[in-house]
Structure formats: structure tokens, C-alpha cells
mmCIF file of C-alpha atoms in Angstrom:
data_model
loop_
_atom_site.group_PDB
_atom_site.id
_atom_site.type_symbol
_atom_site.label_atom_id
_atom_site.label_comp_id
_atom_site.label_asym_id
_atom_site.label_seq_id
_atom_site.Cartn_x
_atom_site.Cartn_y
_atom_site.Cartn_z
ATOM 1 C CA MET A 1447 3.743 -21.360 -29.042
ATOM 2 C CA ALA A 1448 3.486 -18.657 -31.774
ATOM 3 C CA GLN A 1449 5.322 -15.181 -31.528
ATOM 4 C CA GLU A 1450 4.709 -12.175 -33.879
ATOM 5 C CA THR A 1451 5.360 -8.398 -33.657
ATOM 6 C CA MET A 1452 2.920 -6.049 -35.125
ATOM 7 C CA GLN A 1453 2.538 -2.371 -34.379
ATOM 8 C CA ASN A 1454 5.086 -2.465 -31.566
ATOM 9 C CA ILE A 1455 3.185 -5.171 -29.732
ATOM 10 C CA ILE A 1456 4.868 -8.568 -29.309
ATOM 11 C CA HIS A 1457 2.091 -11.192 -29.481
ATOM 12 C CA ILE A 1458 2.729 -14.661 -27.930
ATOM 13 C CA ASP A 1459 0.180 -17.446 -28.005
ATOM 14 C CA MET A 1460 0.884 -19.767 -25.044
ATOM 15 C CA ARG A 1461 -2.812 -21.479 -25.159
ATOM 16 C CA GLY A 1462 -2.571 -24.786 -24.222
ATOM 17 C CA GLN A 1463 0.441 -24.433 -22.181
ATOM 18 C CA VAL A 1464 0.293 -24.389 -18.261
ATOM 19 C CA CYS A 1465 2.591 -22.845 -15.651
ATOM 20 C CA PRO A 1466 5.096 -22.560 -14.536
ATOM 21 C CA ALA A 1467 6.449 -23.237 -18.328
ATOM 22 C CA CYS A 1468 3.970 -20.366 -19.142
ATOM 23 C CA LEU A 1469 5.775 -17.862 -16.584
ATOM 24 C CA LEU A 1470 9.098 -18.958 -17.785
ATOM 25 C CA VAL A 1471 8.377 -17.849 -21.495
ATOM 26 C CA ALA A 1472 6.828 -14.629 -20.321
ATOM 27 C CA MET A 1473 10.051 -13.907 -18.033
ATOM 28 C CA ASP A 1474 12.345 -14.692 -20.963
ATOM 29 C CA ASN A 1475 10.339 -12.102 -23.100
ATOM 30 C CA LEU A 1476 10.227 -9.507 -20.615
ATOM 31 C CA ASN A 1477 14.090 -10.112 -20.104
ATOM 32 C CA LYS A 1478 14.654 -10.153 -24.057
ATOM 33 C CA HIS A 1479 12.600 -6.950 -24.875
ATOM 34 C CA ARG A 1480 13.368 -4.924 -21.577
ATOM 35 C CA GLU A 1481 14.832 -2.072 -23.161
ATOM 36 C CA ASN A 1482 11.656 -1.367 -25.297
ATOM 37 C CA LEU A 1483 9.501 -2.471 -22.860
ATOM 38 C CA LYS A 1484 10.696 -0.022 -20.228
ATOM 39 C CA SER A 1485 10.949 2.827 -22.836
ATOM 40 C CA GLY A 1486 7.299 2.322 -24.188
ATOM 41 C CA ARG A 1487 8.577 1.182 -27.691
ATOM 42 C CA GLU A 1488 6.793 -2.031 -27.369
ATOM 43 C CA ASN A 1489 4.349 -3.986 -25.397
ATOM 44 C CA LEU A 1490 4.211 -7.687 -24.987
ATOM 45 C CA CYS A 1491 0.678 -9.185 -25.056
ATOM 46 C CA ILE A 1492 0.282 -13.057 -23.945
ATOM 47 C CA LYS A 1493 -2.496 -15.203 -24.857
ATOM 48 C CA THR A 1494 -3.080 -18.048 -22.473
ATOM 49 C CA ASP A 1495 -5.875 -20.106 -21.217
ATOM 50 C CA ASN A 1496 -4.254 -21.203 -17.929
ATOM 51 C CA ARG A 1497 -6.089 -19.580 -15.086
ATOM 52 C CA GLU A 1498 -2.862 -19.555 -13.001
ATOM 53 C CA ALA A 1499 -0.859 -17.718 -15.412
ATOM 54 C CA THR A 1500 -3.350 -14.682 -15.150
ATOM 55 C CA THR A 1501 -2.016 -14.469 -11.644
ATOM 56 C CA THR A 1502 1.607 -15.516 -11.902
ATOM 57 C CA ILE A 1503 2.698 -13.467 -14.910
ATOM 58 C CA PRO A 1504 1.010 -10.198 -13.807
ATOM 59 C CA THR A 1505 2.457 -10.440 -10.168
ATOM 60 C CA THR A 1506 5.967 -11.063 -11.525
ATOM 61 C CA ALA A 1507 6.033 -8.543 -14.193
ATOM 62 C CA LYS A 1508 4.540 -5.904 -11.731
ATOM 63 C CA ASN A 1509 7.423 -7.064 -9.279
ATOM 64 C CA MET A 1510 9.602 -6.052 -12.319
ATOM 65 C CA GLY A 1511 8.051 -2.670 -12.424
ATOM 66 C CA TYR A 1512 5.670 -3.072 -15.571
ATOM 67 C CA PRO A 1513 2.247 -2.160 -15.719
ATOM 68 C CA VAL A 1514 -0.256 -4.825 -16.466
ATOM 69 C CA LYS A 1515 -3.510 -5.368 -17.982
ATOM 70 C CA VAL A 1516 -5.396 -8.513 -18.087
ATOM 71 C CA LYS A 1517 -8.397 -9.024 -20.228
ATOM 72 C CA LYS A 1518 -10.928 -11.817 -20.385
ATOM 73 C CA LYS A 1519 -11.615 -13.176 -24.071
ATOM 74 C CA ASP A 1520 -13.960 -15.674 -25.191
ATOM 75 C CA THR A 1521 -11.885 -18.541 -24.819
ATOM 76 C CA TYR A 1522 -8.645 -17.037 -23.510
ATOM 77 C CA TYR A 1523 -7.117 -14.328 -21.374
ATOM 78 C CA GLU A 1524 -4.973 -11.651 -22.994
ATOM 79 C CA ILE A 1525 -2.152 -10.606 -20.560
ATOM 80 C CA CYS A 1526 -0.566 -7.276 -21.805
ATOM 81 C CA VAL A 1527 2.568 -5.927 -20.427
ATOM 82 C CA GLY A 1528 4.282 -2.382 -21.096
ATOM 83 C CA SER A 1529 4.964 1.219 -20.244
ATOM 84 C CA SER A 1530 2.131 2.156 -22.522
ATOM 85 C CA MET A 1531 -0.528 -0.107 -20.901
ATOM 86 C CA THR A 1532 -3.179 1.189 -18.171
ATOM 87 C CA GLU A 1533 -2.785 -1.005 -15.251
ATOM 88 C CA ASP A 1534 -5.999 -2.733 -14.885
ATOM 89 C CA ASN A 1535 -7.117 -6.192 -13.893
ATOM 90 C CA GLU A 1536 -10.392 -7.176 -15.604
ATOM 91 C CA MET B 970 32.572 -65.897 -27.573
ATOM 92 C CA THR B 971 32.904 -63.888 -30.779
ATOM 93 C CA LEU B 972 33.822 -60.330 -30.795
ATOM 94 C CA GLN B 973 30.264 -59.503 -32.295
ATOM 95 C CA GLU B 974 28.799 -61.456 -29.233
ATOM 96 C CA ILE B 975 30.943 -59.425 -26.573
ATOM 97 C CA LEU B 976 30.056 -55.930 -28.523
ATOM 98 C CA HIS B 977 26.266 -57.116 -28.192
ATOM 99 C CA LEU B 978 26.677 -58.100 -24.539
ATOM 100 C CA ALA B 979 28.510 -54.656 -23.948
ATOM 101 C CA SER B 980 25.799 -52.523 -25.719
ATOM 102 C CA GLN B 981 23.058 -54.137 -23.553
ATOM 103 C CA ALA B 982 25.139 -53.467 -20.490
ATOM 104 C CA VAL B 983 25.337 -49.687 -21.358
ATOM 105 C CA ASP B 984 21.459 -49.463 -21.878
ATOM 106 C CA ASP B 985 20.670 -51.459 -18.781
ATOM 107 C CA PRO B 986 22.624 -50.113 -15.810
ATOM 108 C CA THR B 987 21.542 -52.981 -13.751
ATOM 109 C CA SER B 988 22.858 -55.722 -15.934
ATOM 110 C CA SER B 989 26.126 -57.381 -15.098
ATOM 111 C CA LEU B 990 29.548 -56.458 -16.608
ATOM 112 C CA LEU B 991 31.014 -58.698 -19.240
ATOM 113 C CA ASN B 992 32.319 -62.042 -18.004
ATOM 114 C CA THR B 993 36.225 -61.756 -18.990
ATOM 115 C CA LYS B 994 36.638 -65.471 -18.613
ATOM 116 C CA ASP B 995 34.098 -66.204 -21.197
ATOM 117 C CA ALA B 996 35.615 -63.914 -23.715
ATOM 118 C CA GLY B 997 38.676 -66.072 -24.606
ATOM 119 C CA GLU B 998 40.840 -64.515 -26.685
ATOM 120 C CA PHE B 999 39.115 -61.404 -26.358
ATOM 121 C CA ALA B 1000 39.453 -60.980 -22.797
ATOM 122 C CA SER B 1001 41.632 -57.970 -22.839
ATOM 123 C CA THR B 1002 39.133 -56.234 -25.157
ATOM 124 C CA ALA B 1003 35.968 -57.315 -22.811
ATOM 125 C CA GLU B 1004 37.825 -55.742 -19.768
ATOM 126 C CA PHE B 1005 38.629 -52.609 -21.716
ATOM 127 C CA LEU B 1006 34.917 -52.519 -22.475
ATOM 128 C CA ASN B 1007 34.050 -53.116 -18.964
ATOM 129 C CA ASN B 1008 35.854 -50.089 -17.687
ATOM 130 C CA LEU B 1009 34.206 -48.107 -20.493
ATOM 131 C CA ILE B 1010 30.709 -49.547 -19.198
ATOM 132 C CA GLN B 1011 31.729 -48.473 -15.783
ATOM 133 C CA GLU B 1012 32.583 -45.041 -16.800
ATOM 134 C CA ASN B 1013 29.553 -44.521 -18.722
ATOM 135 C CA ARG B 1014 27.436 -45.736 -15.628
ATOM 136 C CA SER B 1015 29.309 -43.430 -13.574
ATOM 137 C CA LEU B 1016 28.799 -40.269 -15.911
ATOM 138 C CA ARG B 1017 25.158 -41.001 -16.107
ATOM 139 C CA ARG B 1018 24.753 -41.405 -12.321
ATOM 140 C CA HIS B 1019 26.594 -37.952 -12.063
ATOM 141 C CA ASN B 1020 24.367 -36.483 -14.876
ATOM 142 C CA GLU B 1021 21.298 -37.624 -13.321
ATOM 143 C CA LYS B 1022 22.431 -35.876 -10.042
ATOM 144 C CA THR B 1023 23.292 -32.884 -11.564
ATOM 145 C CA VAL B 1024 19.990 -32.565 -13.533
ATOM 146 C CA THR B 1025 18.204 -33.356 -10.271
ATOM 147 C CA TYR B 1026 20.192 -30.769 -8.324
ATOM 148 C CA LEU B 1027 19.111 -28.300 -11.254
ATOM 149 C CA ARG B 1028 15.558 -29.113 -10.982
ATOM 150 C CA GLN B 1029 15.620 -28.659 -7.133
ATOM 151 C CA LYS B 1030 17.014 -25.373 -7.493
ATOM 152 C CA ILE B 1031 14.738 -24.359 -10.409
ATOM 153 C CA ASP B 1032 11.733 -25.413 -8.229
ATOM 154 C CA GLN B 1033 13.096 -23.297 -5.299
ATOM 155 C CA LEU B 1034 13.348 -20.226 -7.554
ATOM 156 C CA LEU B 1035 9.982 -20.917 -8.863
ATOM 157 C CA MET B 1036 8.530 -20.993 -5.737
ATOM 158 C CA VAL B 1037 10.248 -17.651 -4.626
ATOM 159 C CA ILE B 1038 8.811 -16.150 -7.819
ATOM 160 C CA GLY B 1039 5.485 -17.511 -6.513
ATOM 161 C CA THR B 1040 4.421 -20.238 -8.765
ATOM 162 C CA ILE B 1041 4.440 -24.090 -8.459
ATOM 163 C CA PRO B 1042 7.482 -26.480 -9.441
ATOM 164 C CA LEU B 1043 8.196 -27.748 -12.626
ATOM 165 C CA ARG B 1044 6.620 -31.145 -13.562
ATOM 166 C CA PRO B 1045 9.277 -33.487 -14.980
ATOM 167 C CA GLU B 1046 6.858 -34.420 -17.890
ATOM 168 C CA GLU B 1047 6.656 -30.375 -18.801
ATOM 169 C CA LEU B 1048 10.266 -30.231 -19.580
ATOM 170 C CA ASP B 1049 12.501 -33.094 -20.512
ATOM 171 C CA ASN B 1050 15.984 -32.941 -19.165
ATOM 172 C CA ASP B 1051 17.422 -31.704 -22.762
ATOM 173 C CA THR B 1052 14.577 -28.926 -23.414
ATOM 174 C CA LEU B 1053 15.460 -27.837 -19.468
ATOM 175 C CA ILE B 1054 19.099 -27.330 -20.339
ATOM 176 C CA ASN B 1055 18.186 -25.802 -23.513
ATOM 177 C CA LEU B 1056 15.624 -23.266 -22.040
ATOM 178 C CA ASP B 1057 17.855 -22.437 -19.170
ATOM 179 C CA PRO B 1058 15.157 -21.553 -16.503
ATOM 180 C CA ILE B 1059 17.778 -20.583 -13.842
ATOM 181 C CA GLY B 1060 19.328 -17.998 -16.387
ATOM 182 C CA ILE B 1061 15.823 -16.609 -17.016
ATOM 183 C CA ILE B 1062 15.062 -16.168 -13.550
ATOM 184 C CA ALA B 1063 18.328 -14.645 -12.609
ATOM 185 C CA GLU B 1064 17.965 -12.022 -15.201
ATOM 186 C CA SER B 1065 14.197 -11.570 -13.922
ATOM 187 C CA PHE B 1066 15.612 -11.019 -10.434
ATOM 188 C CA ILE B 1067 17.754 -8.201 -11.864
ATOM 189 C CA GLN B 1068 14.834 -6.591 -12.998
ATOM 190 C CA ILE B 1069 13.056 -7.075 -9.736
ATOM 191 C CA LEU B 1070 15.776 -5.938 -7.453
ATOM 192 C CA GLU B 1071 16.286 -2.811 -9.793
ATOM 193 C CA HIS B 1072 12.569 -2.008 -9.464
ATOM 194 C CA LEU B 1073 12.806 -2.706 -5.666
ATOM 195 C CA ARG B 1074 15.647 -0.181 -5.259
ATOM 196 C CA GLN B 1075 13.625 2.293 -7.427
ATOM 197 C CA THR B 1076 10.902 1.890 -5.028
ATOM 198 C CA ASN B 1077 12.833 1.996 -2.115
ATOM 199 C CA ASP B 1078 14.512 5.370 -3.490
ATOM 200 C CA GLU B 1079 10.756 6.755 -3.929
ATOM 201 C CA LEU B 1080 9.741 5.718 -0.600
ATOM 202 C CA GLU B 1081 12.713 7.424 1.029
ATOM 203 C CA LEU B 1082 11.741 10.611 -0.724
ATOM 204 C CA ALA B 1083 8.273 10.065 0.098
ATOM 205 C CA MET B 1084 9.450 9.403 3.946
ATOM 206 C CA ASP B 1085 11.526 12.904 3.885
ATOM 207 C CA GLU B 1086 8.388 14.501 2.776
ATOM 208 C CA ILE B 1087 6.362 13.030 5.428
ATOM 209 C CA GLN B 1088 9.015 14.081 7.874
ATOM 210 C CA ALA B 1089 9.026 17.549 6.845
ATOM 211 C CA ILE B 1090 5.515 17.760 6.948
ATOM 212 C CA PHE B 1091 5.408 16.173 10.249
ATOM 213 C CA GLU B 1092 7.884 18.817 11.844
ATOM 214 C CA SER B 1093 6.209 21.536 10.229
ATOM 215 C CA VAL B 1094 2.629 21.182 11.455
ATOM 216 C CA GLY B 1095 1.542 23.645 14.056
ATOM 217 C CA GLY B 1096 0.236 20.943 16.236
ATOM 218 C CA GLY B 1097 2.098 18.204 18.355
ATOM 219 C CA ILE B 1098 1.669 14.691 16.567
ATOM 220 C CA LEU B 1099 2.140 11.320 18.380
ATOM 221 C CA VAL B 1100 2.283 7.866 16.875
ATOM 222 C CA LEU B 1101 1.217 4.997 19.058
ATOM 223 C CA ASP B 1102 1.411 1.269 18.775
ATOM 224 C CA ASN B 1103 -1.192 -1.345 19.808
ATOM 225 C CA ASN B 1104 -0.193 -0.864 23.592
ATOM 226 C CA LYS B 1105 -0.509 2.718 23.793
ATOM 227 C CA LYS B 1106 3.386 3.118 23.797
ATOM 228 C CA ILE B 1107 4.927 5.864 21.899
ATOM 229 C CA LEU B 1108 6.470 4.976 18.613
ATOM 230 C CA SER B 1109 7.297 8.492 17.367
ATOM 231 C CA TYR B 1110 6.401 12.060 17.862
ATOM 232 C CA ASN B 1111 7.244 15.687 16.473
ATOM 233 C CA HIS B 1112 9.221 18.173 17.902
ATOM 234 C CA LYS B 1113 6.017 20.490 18.737
ATOM 235 C CA LEU B 1114 4.830 17.421 20.806
ATOM 236 C CA LEU B 1115 7.711 17.395 22.820
ATOM 237 C CA GLN B 1116 7.463 21.189 23.458
ATOM 238 C CA MET B 1117 3.912 20.704 24.413
ATOM 239 C CA PHE B 1118 4.189 17.674 27.028
ATOM 240 C CA GLY B 1119 7.932 16.851 27.233
ATOM 241 C CA ASN B 1120 8.424 18.370 30.438
ATOM 242 C CA GLN B 1121 12.156 18.447 30.021
ATOM 243 C CA ALA B 1122 12.350 14.658 28.915
ATOM 244 C CA ASN B 1123 14.557 13.969 25.900
ATOM 245 C CA ASP B 1124 13.188 10.941 24.796
ATOM 246 C CA LEU B 1125 9.644 9.809 24.797
ATOM 247 C CA HIS B 1126 9.917 6.826 22.730
ATOM 248 C CA GLY B 1127 8.397 3.661 24.488
ATOM 249 C CA LEU B 1128 6.564 5.554 27.025
ATOM 250 C CA SER B 1129 2.887 5.102 27.645
ATOM 251 C CA CYS B 1130 0.907 7.878 26.163
ATOM 252 C CA LYS B 1131 -1.333 8.395 29.481
ATOM 253 C CA ASP B 1132 2.051 9.172 31.276
ATOM 254 C CA VAL B 1133 3.135 11.802 28.944
ATOM 255 C CA ILE B 1134 -0.140 13.493 27.900
ATOM 256 C CA CYS B 1135 -0.627 16.329 30.750
ATOM 257 C CA GLN B 1136 1.841 14.450 32.684
ATOM 258 C CA GLY B 1137 -0.381 11.668 33.569
ATOM 259 C CA GLU B 1138 -2.865 14.021 35.074
ATOM 260 C CA LYS B 1139 -5.706 13.433 32.695
ATOM 261 C CA SER B 1140 -6.804 10.251 31.554
ATOM 262 C CA GLY B 1141 -9.001 12.034 28.774
ATOM 263 C CA GLY B 1142 -6.221 13.272 26.723
ATOM 264 C CA CYS B 1143 -5.490 9.996 24.938
ATOM 265 C CA PRO B 1144 -8.612 8.764 23.216
ATOM 266 C CA PHE B 1145 -7.105 5.751 22.158
ATOM 267 C CA GLU B 1146 -9.696 3.194 23.546
ATOM 268 C CA GLU B 1147 -12.524 5.052 21.797
ATOM 269 C CA MET B 1148 -10.873 5.070 18.382
ATOM 270 C CA MET B 1149 -10.158 1.343 18.845
ATOM 271 C CA GLU B 1150 -13.789 0.629 19.655
ATOM 272 C CA THR B 1151 -15.378 2.513 16.851
ATOM 273 C CA GLY B 1152 -12.654 2.101 14.253
ATOM 274 C CA GLN B 1153 -13.150 5.817 13.305
ATOM 275 C CA PRO B 1154 -11.339 8.939 13.893
ATOM 276 C CA VAL B 1155 -12.071 10.567 16.867
ATOM 277 C CA PHE B 1156 -12.391 14.110 17.960
ATOM 278 C CA GLU B 1157 -12.120 15.319 21.478
ATOM 279 C CA THR B 1158 -11.143 18.666 23.491
ATOM 280 C CA THR B 1159 -9.488 18.249 26.669
ATOM 281 C CA GLY B 1160 -7.725 20.443 29.371
ATOM 282 C CA CYS B 1161 -4.656 19.860 31.357
ATOM 283 C CA PRO B 1162 -5.282 21.138 34.826
ATOM 284 C CA ARG B 1163 -1.787 21.603 35.936
ATOM 285 C CA ASP B 1164 -0.833 24.221 33.169
ATOM 286 C CA ASN B 1165 -4.526 25.080 32.685
ATOM 287 C CA ARG B 1166 -4.268 24.457 28.944
ATOM 288 C CA PHE B 1167 -6.752 23.091 26.514
ATOM 289 C CA TYR B 1168 -6.112 20.720 23.668
ATOM 290 C CA SER B 1169 -8.334 19.948 20.530
ATOM 291 C CA ILE B 1170 -7.003 15.954 19.748
ATOM 292 C CA VAL B 1171 -7.952 14.258 16.522
ATOM 293 C CA THR B 1172 -6.962 10.389 16.797
ATOM 294 C CA THR B 1173 -6.597 8.548 13.587
ATOM 295 C CA PRO B 1174 -6.298 5.016 13.062
ATOM 296 C CA VAL B 1175 -3.664 3.161 10.944
ATOM 297 C CA ARG B 1176 -4.560 -0.274 9.382
ATOM 298 C CA ASP B 1177 -2.065 -3.086 8.057
ATOM 299 C CA ARG B 1178 -3.278 -4.957 4.994
ATOM 300 C CA SER B 1179 -5.566 -7.104 6.825
ATOM 301 C CA ASN B 1180 -7.228 -4.017 7.723
ATOM 302 C CA LYS B 1181 -6.379 -4.439 11.463
ATOM 303 C CA ILE B 1182 -5.659 -1.219 13.282
ATOM 304 C CA VAL B 1183 -1.958 -1.390 14.208
ATOM 305 C CA ARG B 1184 -1.295 1.892 15.094
ATOM 306 C CA ALA B 1185 -2.885 5.494 16.027
ATOM 307 C CA VAL B 1186 -1.636 8.878 15.167
ATOM 308 C CA LEU B 1187 -2.704 11.630 17.421
ATOM 309 C CA LEU B 1188 -2.748 15.385 16.562
ATOM 310 C CA TYR B 1189 -2.935 18.031 19.378
ATOM 311 C CA LEU B 1190 -3.679 21.608 18.939
ATOM 312 C CA ASP B 1191 -3.269 23.868 21.577
ATOM 313 C CA ILE B 1192 -6.457 25.787 21.753
ATOM 314 C CA THR B 1193 -6.246 27.602 25.072
ATOM 315 C CA GLU B 1194 -6.366 31.070 23.438
ATOM 316 C CA LEU B 1195 -9.296 30.117 21.613
ATOM 317 C CA MET B 1196 -11.034 28.997 24.623
ATOM 318 C CA GLU B 1197 -9.931 32.032 26.577
ATOM 319 C CA ALA B 1198 -11.373 34.077 23.574
ATOM 320 C CA LYS B 1199 -14.509 31.897 23.990
ATOM 321 C CA GLU B 1200 -14.628 32.825 27.390
ATOM 322 C CA ALA B 1201 -14.083 36.246 27.086
ATOM 323 C CA VAL B 1202 -16.715 36.405 24.392
ATOM 324 C CA ALA B 1203 -19.472 34.927 26.513
ATOM 325 C CA ASN B 1204 -18.441 36.994 29.683
ATOM 326 C CA GLU B 1205 -18.798 40.177 27.630
ATOM 327 C CA LYS B 1206 -22.139 38.855 26.230
ATOM 328 C CA GLU B 1207 -23.306 38.164 29.825
ATOM 329 C CA ARG B 1208 -22.253 41.699 30.808
ATOM 330 C CA LEU B 1209 -23.936 43.282 27.641
ATOM 331 C CA SER B 1210 -27.061 41.276 28.850
ATOM 332 C CA LEU B 1211 -27.193 42.655 32.440
ATOM 333 C CA THR B 1212 -26.475 46.096 31.376
ATOM 334 C CA LEU B 1213 -29.033 45.947 28.844
ATOM 335 C CA LYS B 1214 -31.590 44.548 31.438
ATOM 336 C CA SER B 1215 -30.581 47.439 33.825
ATOM 337 C CA ILE B 1216 -31.490 50.223 31.131
ATOM 338 C CA ALA B 1217 -34.996 51.562 31.814
ATOM 339 C CA GLU B 1218 -35.274 52.404 27.980
ATOM 340 C CA GLY B 1219 -36.153 50.084 25.311
ATOM 341 C CA VAL B 1220 -33.121 49.143 23.129
ATOM 342 C CA VAL B 1221 -32.956 47.306 19.997
ATOM 343 C CA ALA B 1222 -29.826 46.554 17.617
ATOM 344 C CA THR B 1223 -29.583 45.596 14.266
ATOM 345 C CA ASP B 1224 -26.935 44.373 12.117
ATOM 346 C CA LYS B 1225 -25.847 46.264 8.837
ATOM 347 C CA LYS B 1226 -28.972 45.399 6.890
ATOM 348 C CA GLY B 1227 -31.220 46.353 9.569
ATOM 349 C CA ASN B 1228 -31.856 42.911 10.809
ATOM 350 C CA ILE B 1229 -32.702 42.633 14.517
ATOM 351 C CA THR B 1230 -29.986 41.092 16.428
ATOM 352 C CA LEU B 1231 -30.605 41.989 20.213
ATOM 353 C CA MET B 1232 -33.704 43.630 22.111
ATOM 354 C CA ASN B 1233 -33.862 44.180 25.835
ATOM 355 C CA GLU B 1234 -36.882 43.343 28.079
ATOM 356 C CA VAL B 1235 -38.313 47.035 28.241
ATOM 357 C CA ALA B 1236 -38.179 47.074 24.131
ATOM 358 C CA SER B 1237 -40.046 44.014 24.225
ATOM 359 C CA LYS B 1238 -42.740 45.272 26.570
ATOM 360 C CA LEU B 1239 -42.878 48.408 24.360
ATOM 361 C CA THR B 1240 -43.367 46.750 21.254
ATOM 362 C CA GLY B 1241 -45.205 43.647 22.429
ATOM 363 C CA TRP B 1242 -42.907 41.331 20.684
ATOM 364 C CA ARG B 1243 -40.631 38.524 22.115
ATOM 365 C CA PHE B 1244 -36.877 39.024 21.042
ATOM 366 C CA ASP B 1245 -37.170 35.143 19.635
ATOM 367 C CA GLU B 1246 -40.168 36.092 17.488
ATOM 368 C CA ILE B 1247 -38.340 38.958 15.768
ATOM 369 C CA VAL B 1248 -34.770 37.896 16.128
ATOM 370 C CA GLY B 1249 -33.050 38.191 12.462
ATOM 371 C CA LYS B 1250 -36.040 39.761 10.653
ATOM 372 C CA THR B 1251 -35.914 43.266 9.483
ATOM 373 C CA ALA B 1252 -36.481 46.053 12.239
ATOM 374 C CA CYS B 1253 -39.097 47.947 9.962
ATOM 375 C CA GLU B 1254 -41.437 45.105 9.822
ATOM 376 C CA PHE B 1255 -42.118 45.296 13.622
ATOM 377 C CA LEU B 1256 -40.949 48.689 14.796
ATOM 378 C CA ASN B 1257 -42.862 51.489 12.800
ATOM 379 C CA ILE B 1258 -42.522 53.849 15.748
ATOM 380 C CA PHE B 1259 -40.030 55.954 13.860
ATOM 381 C CA ALA B 1260 -41.911 56.535 10.742
ATOM 382 C CA GLY B 1261 -45.650 55.831 11.337
ATOM 383 C CA LYS B 1262 -47.364 53.986 8.739
ATOM 384 C CA ASN B 1263 -44.707 54.842 6.116
ATOM 385 C CA LYS B 1264 -42.408 51.856 6.200
ATOM 386 C CA ASP B 1265 -39.869 53.442 3.595
ATOM 387 C CA SER B 1266 -39.367 56.343 5.925
ATOM 388 C CA CYS B 1267 -38.463 53.667 8.582
ATOM 389 C CA LEU B 1268 -35.865 52.297 6.190
ATOM 390 C CA GLY B 1269 -34.611 55.464 5.354
ATOM 391 C CA VAL B 1270 -33.815 56.306 8.860
ATOM 392 C CA PHE B 1271 -32.056 52.981 9.360
ATOM 393 C CA LYS B 1272 -30.132 53.771 6.007
ATOM 394 C CA LYS B 1273 -28.957 56.930 7.230
ATOM 395 C CA VAL B 1274 -27.742 55.339 10.711
ATOM 396 C CA LEU B 1275 -26.083 52.148 9.088
ATOM 397 C CA LYS B 1276 -24.342 54.402 6.178
#
């Protein structure tokens, strides 16, 4: 799992991992970066190739009050969470 | 038995919890050492069992919490025991629950505010509002409805719609079935014979998440005065029509622009036009009796009159 921060976006690559481990990592990051995510200073973008994670992570993030956007890429999904994200599921 | 052999057997007994303990009789001069080692082996086995129970309990609780969050349980191969302890899923989920509960509290506050707004609208609407459940029983209503149909009752909750509207005299006052059949809002006008009042009723369905109709909102507007005004206008029209018929002269009326709005039978005979042929058309196109062949002078006459 790779994690890097660029332009106020925290990128986490969880390709190859499955739920619920994916969800736990996502939740851990949502907790750790809570202040910045709530204020809009940061966004969290997760790359995953686990289809179940595209349901569990957005549902949990929404329950926590975060807008979520899911994008289908060529070989994976990108789930972006944060106040500056326009809520949308693609 | 040498001390080295005893230590080797002790090591095996620690690694394999099903193996037997050291035989102190075979240990000879090291019998007390073997007994001490046996105690340590038993304590080790007990701690391992306790540790296994703790990890099993932790996994069960983590799985329960994961199910509550909405995902599947952890597979043992997904996280080994050491990683499980280090990752601290219970801590992560607990902290997430704090955020979820905060969000719920915020949502509840917003809902409460929205509820107050709806209640204010509910009470400030000029019509009576009735909310019914699937069995046409009254769930809520506003003060205006109580004024309209309360019949001095203090509480209408739980009563049947039909028993309350027009005090049960008029079955048409509760268009619930039609709305249930069509699934669409229903507009109806009905009258209550007892107090001779008329109501315009709008019945709107309320659906649950599965799109099933679970409630209905009925808005009652008292249109008695409107109906009376309509009747008065119709009566006046009839009276005017009779008056026009009884006049021996031809009478033609126009609007401000000179377009024909009314003509009596005598005028129809005099001009040769039926009223339905010329209604709404310019009078000067048909009535050139005022100005002969000059239509401008006809219009001039009208302009003078209509100024």
C-alpha cells in the first residue's frame, strides 16, 4: 500500500487488497485526517481494484458526513473523499 | 537423563501443547528441575490458551463491528494475530463511530429545523391539512382543519377521515381510494350538505423508500364564497340574457377594443349574423350601419364611445 500527499490530496493505493482490510485502512485515514478533510484543506483519494470496496468505503464515508466521488479507471476504481469533492457516483 | 535431554524434551513440550509433561522419575538427580520446568510448561500452555481466547474474542467483536459498519468479517488469513493487534481495528472503528454519531447529530439538528419549518408552513397555510395512514386514519392535522371539520372535538388523531370530513355525511370528501388506485395526486371539489359549504380537495401520496404509498396528505380549501360568486355571476348572466331577449330593439355589446361580446336575437335578425359567427370579432367588420361604407368612421364612432 502506497501513500503520498500531493496538492492537498492524500493518495492511497490499495490495489491488490480486499475488504474489509481496505475499509479499515480507509477509515483509519478518515480518522487521522479528519480535521483537514472536514475543513476542505485536504482530500483523500483511494485506488482500489476490489469492487466491494467501491460500496463499503463510500457508504461509510457518507455516514461520516463526507462527500464522496467514485470514478472508474481502466483497471481500478478511484474513490475520492473530502469537502471539496462534488458528490457523485460514476 | 542428562540436563540437556530434559531441556530438549521441555522445549518440545512447549512447542507441542498435546505432548505429555516431563517424567520427573526419569529425570533422576534433575527431578526438581524437571518439576520446575513442568510448572513453567503448564503456565505457558495456560497463557497460550488465554491468549487464543482473547484473540478469538477480539476477532468476534471486530467482525460484529465490521458487520454493523456494513462489510464482511475479517478472514483469519487476511490479518495474522500480531498485525491484528498492531492495526487496532476496534480503535479505528470506534473512532469512526464518533464521526458517524457526530454526523447523525448534525443531521438530526438539521431535520429538527426542517421539521419546525414544515410545522410553521403546516399551520400558516390558509387551508385545512390532513395526514392519513394506509387505513385512512388521521395521523396529524393543522389548526385550520380542526376549525373546518372539528365539530368541537379536541383531538382527531386516530379517527377515520370519513367520520371527520363533513361529520361523516359526505363520502366524497375523502378521495383516498382514487389516489391509491392511480398513485397520482387527486383534485376534487365537494360539498358538505349540513353546513352548505364547498371544498376544493387536493390529495397527494407520500411514498416510502420502496415507492409504496404509506401516507396521504389532503389539503382542504373552502371555496364556498367562490362557488357563491360563480352562482351569482351565472344568475346575473341569465337575468341579462332574459332582459336582452325581451328588448324589442337590437342590442350589440363590445369590449374596449370594439370586439363583439354579446348580441341579442333582434340584433341577429337585423344584421343577418348569428352571435356565434361574430363573437370576438371587430364590430365594424359586420355592423356598418353606423357609418355606411366608411369603416373608419365606424371605428371613429366606437373610439368616441370607448374613450
